[in-house]
Coordinates of C-alpha atoms in Angstrom, one line a residue:
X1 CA -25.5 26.5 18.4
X2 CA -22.4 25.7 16.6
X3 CA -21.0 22.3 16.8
X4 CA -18.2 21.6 19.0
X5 CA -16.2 20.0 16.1
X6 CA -16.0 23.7 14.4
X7 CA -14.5 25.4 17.5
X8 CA -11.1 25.8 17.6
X9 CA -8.5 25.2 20.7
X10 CA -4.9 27.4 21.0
X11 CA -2.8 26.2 23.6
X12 CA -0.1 28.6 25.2
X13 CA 2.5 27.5 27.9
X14 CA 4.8 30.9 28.7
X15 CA 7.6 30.7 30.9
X16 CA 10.8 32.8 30.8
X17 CA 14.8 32.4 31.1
X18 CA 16.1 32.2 34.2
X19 CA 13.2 31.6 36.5
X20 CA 13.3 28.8 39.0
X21 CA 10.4 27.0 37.3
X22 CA 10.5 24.6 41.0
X23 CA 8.7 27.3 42.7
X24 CA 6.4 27.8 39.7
X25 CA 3.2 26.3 38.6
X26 CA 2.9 24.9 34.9
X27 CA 0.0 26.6 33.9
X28 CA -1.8 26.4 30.5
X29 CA -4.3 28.5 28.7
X30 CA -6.2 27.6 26.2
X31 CA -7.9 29.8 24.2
X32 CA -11.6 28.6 22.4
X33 CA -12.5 30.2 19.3
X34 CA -14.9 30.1 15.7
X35 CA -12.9 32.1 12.6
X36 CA -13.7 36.1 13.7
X37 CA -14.7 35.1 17.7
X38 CA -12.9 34.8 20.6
X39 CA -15.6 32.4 22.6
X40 CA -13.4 31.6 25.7
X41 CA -11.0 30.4 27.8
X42 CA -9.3 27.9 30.3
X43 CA -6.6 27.7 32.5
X44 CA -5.2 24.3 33.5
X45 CA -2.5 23.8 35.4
X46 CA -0.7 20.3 35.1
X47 CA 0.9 18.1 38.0
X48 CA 3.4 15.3 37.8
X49 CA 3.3 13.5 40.4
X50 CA 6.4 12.5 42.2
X51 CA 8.1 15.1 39.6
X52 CA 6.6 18.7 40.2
X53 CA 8.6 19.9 43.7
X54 CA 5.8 19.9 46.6
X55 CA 2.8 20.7 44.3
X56 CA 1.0 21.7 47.5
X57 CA 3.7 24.4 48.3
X58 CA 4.1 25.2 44.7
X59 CA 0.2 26.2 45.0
X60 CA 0.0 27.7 48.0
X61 CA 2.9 30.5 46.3
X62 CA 1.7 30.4 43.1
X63 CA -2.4 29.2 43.5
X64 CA -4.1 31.4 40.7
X65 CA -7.5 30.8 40.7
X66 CA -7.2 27.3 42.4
X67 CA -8.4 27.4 46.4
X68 CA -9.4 24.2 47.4
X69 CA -8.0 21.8 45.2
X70 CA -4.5 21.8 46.0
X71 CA -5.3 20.9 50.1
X72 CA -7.8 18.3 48.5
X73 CA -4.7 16.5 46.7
X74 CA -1.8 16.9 48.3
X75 CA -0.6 16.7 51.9
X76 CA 1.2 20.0 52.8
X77 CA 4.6 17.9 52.6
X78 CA 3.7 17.6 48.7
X79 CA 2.4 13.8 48.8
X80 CA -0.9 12.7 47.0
X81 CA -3.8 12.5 49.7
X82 CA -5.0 8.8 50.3
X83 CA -7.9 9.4 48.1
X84 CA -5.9 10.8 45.7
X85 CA -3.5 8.2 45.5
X86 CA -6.0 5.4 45.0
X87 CA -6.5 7.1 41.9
X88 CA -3.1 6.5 40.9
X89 CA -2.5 9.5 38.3
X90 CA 0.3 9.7 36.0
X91 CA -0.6 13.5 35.5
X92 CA -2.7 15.5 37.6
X93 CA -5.0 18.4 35.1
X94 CA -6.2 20.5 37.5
X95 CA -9.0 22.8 35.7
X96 CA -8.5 26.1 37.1
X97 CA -11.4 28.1 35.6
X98 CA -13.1 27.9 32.2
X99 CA -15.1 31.3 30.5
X100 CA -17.1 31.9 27.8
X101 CA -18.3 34.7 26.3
X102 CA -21.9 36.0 28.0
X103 CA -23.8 34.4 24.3
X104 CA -22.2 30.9 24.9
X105 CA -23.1 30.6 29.1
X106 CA -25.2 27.8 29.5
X107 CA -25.1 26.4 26.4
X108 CA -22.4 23.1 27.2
X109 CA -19.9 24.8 25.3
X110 CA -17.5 26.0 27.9
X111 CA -17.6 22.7 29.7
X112 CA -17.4 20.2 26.2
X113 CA -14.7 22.7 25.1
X114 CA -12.6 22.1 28.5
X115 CA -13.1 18.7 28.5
X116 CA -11.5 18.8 25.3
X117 CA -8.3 21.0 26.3
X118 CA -8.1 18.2 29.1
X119 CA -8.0 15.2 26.9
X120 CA -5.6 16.8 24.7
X121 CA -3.2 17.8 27.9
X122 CA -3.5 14.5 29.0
X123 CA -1.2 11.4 28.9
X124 CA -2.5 7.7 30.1
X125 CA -3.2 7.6 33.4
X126 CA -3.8 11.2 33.7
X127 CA -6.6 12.5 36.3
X128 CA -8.5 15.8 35.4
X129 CA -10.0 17.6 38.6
X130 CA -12.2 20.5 39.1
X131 CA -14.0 22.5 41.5
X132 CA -17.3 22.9 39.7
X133 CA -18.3 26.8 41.0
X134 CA -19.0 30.1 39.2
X135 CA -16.3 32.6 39.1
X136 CA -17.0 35.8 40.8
X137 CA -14.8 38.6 42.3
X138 CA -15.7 37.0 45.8
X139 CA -14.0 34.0 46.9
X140 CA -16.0 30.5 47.6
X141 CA -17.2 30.8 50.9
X142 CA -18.3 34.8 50.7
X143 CA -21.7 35.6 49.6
X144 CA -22.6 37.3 46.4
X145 CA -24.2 40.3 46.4
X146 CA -27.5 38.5 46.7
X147 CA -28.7 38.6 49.9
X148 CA -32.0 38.0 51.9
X149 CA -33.5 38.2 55.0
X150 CA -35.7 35.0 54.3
X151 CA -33.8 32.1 55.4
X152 CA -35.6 30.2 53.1
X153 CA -34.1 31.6 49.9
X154 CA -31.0 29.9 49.3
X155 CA -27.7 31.7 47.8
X156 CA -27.7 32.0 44.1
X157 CA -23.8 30.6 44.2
X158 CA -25.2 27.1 45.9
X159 CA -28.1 26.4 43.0
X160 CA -25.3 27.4 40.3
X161 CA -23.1 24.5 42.0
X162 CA -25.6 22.4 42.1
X163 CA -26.7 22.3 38.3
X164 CA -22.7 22.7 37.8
X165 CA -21.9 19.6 39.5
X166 CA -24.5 17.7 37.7
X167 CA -23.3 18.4 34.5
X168 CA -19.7 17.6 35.5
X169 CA -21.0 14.1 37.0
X170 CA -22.5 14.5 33.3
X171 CA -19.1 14.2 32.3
X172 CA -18.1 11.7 33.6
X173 CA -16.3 13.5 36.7
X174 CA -17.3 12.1 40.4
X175 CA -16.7 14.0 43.5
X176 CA -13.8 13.0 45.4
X177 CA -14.1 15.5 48.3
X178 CA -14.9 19.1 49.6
X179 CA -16.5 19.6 46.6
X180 CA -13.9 18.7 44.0
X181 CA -14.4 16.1 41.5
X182 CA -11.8 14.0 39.4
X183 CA -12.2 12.2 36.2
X184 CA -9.8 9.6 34.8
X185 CA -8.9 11.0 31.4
X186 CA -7.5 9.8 28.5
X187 CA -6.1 11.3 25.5

């Protein structure tokens, strides 16, 4: 496995003329890559608080990939939840989805290569979030397309956020509810 150190990281922010950027989300991608291959990507979407116009709103028109983070965070008048608050973020990351290419999965790449795209989003004071949970077609709470009559045999999607979680907490990041966890990050 490659070093992180030789990877590289493109950033791209797109947003166009005359477009009421209030109602919009600021959403990054960042692009991971060795000369010759495309390895992955990540989408982060960044948060000011007490700047961005009702984040929560914002989301709810706007959510891309992000479900549950946005009700995790932010009251549905736009304010920072009580456990968010404590935190007291300059800049809310929140880590929309990360993907690597099928050779990298399960290597650490994806995850050091996010943390990465984090730190260099991120001001002091920023907090990076995530919902650590493998993308599929199916939203969060539908099952995969494993299914058995044993009740015994658990769903593939719950040991994948298990071992996801505990690298995360690896991380650094701790959980502060409903399954999201938050990390204070600095650049």
């Amino acid at each position: 496995m490659e070093p992180l150190e030789r990877f590289a990281l493109s950033y791209e922010l797109r947003h166009f003329a005359e477009v009421n950027w209030a109602r919009k989300a600021e959403r990054w991608s960042v692009t991971f890559y060795l000369p010759g291959e495309r390895v992955g990507t990540a989408a982060i979407t960044r948060v000011i608080p007490g700047v961005t116009p009702n984040p929560y709103e914002t989301l709810e028109l706007d959510p891309g990939l992000l479900d549950r983070i946005p009700r995790v965070l932010f009251t549905e008048a736009g304010e920072l939840t009580a456990p968010t608050a404590a935190l007291r973020p300059t800049l809310l990351l929140l880590l929309e989805s990360v993907e690597v290419k099928a050779k990298w999965r399960g290597t650490g790449v994806g995850m050091g290569l996010a943390v990465t795209a984090l730190r260099r989003l991120a001001v002091p004071g920023a907090v990076a979030v995530c919902y650590p949970a493998p993308i599929h077609d199916h939203g969060p709470d539908e099952w995969c397309s494993f299914t058995s009559a044993d009740p015994e045999v658990r769903r593939p999607d719950e040991e994948a956020m298990a071992k996801l979680r505990r690298a995360w907490e690896r991380h650094g990041f701790a959980p502060l509810g409903e399954g999201v966890y938050v990390r204070r990050i600095e650049p």
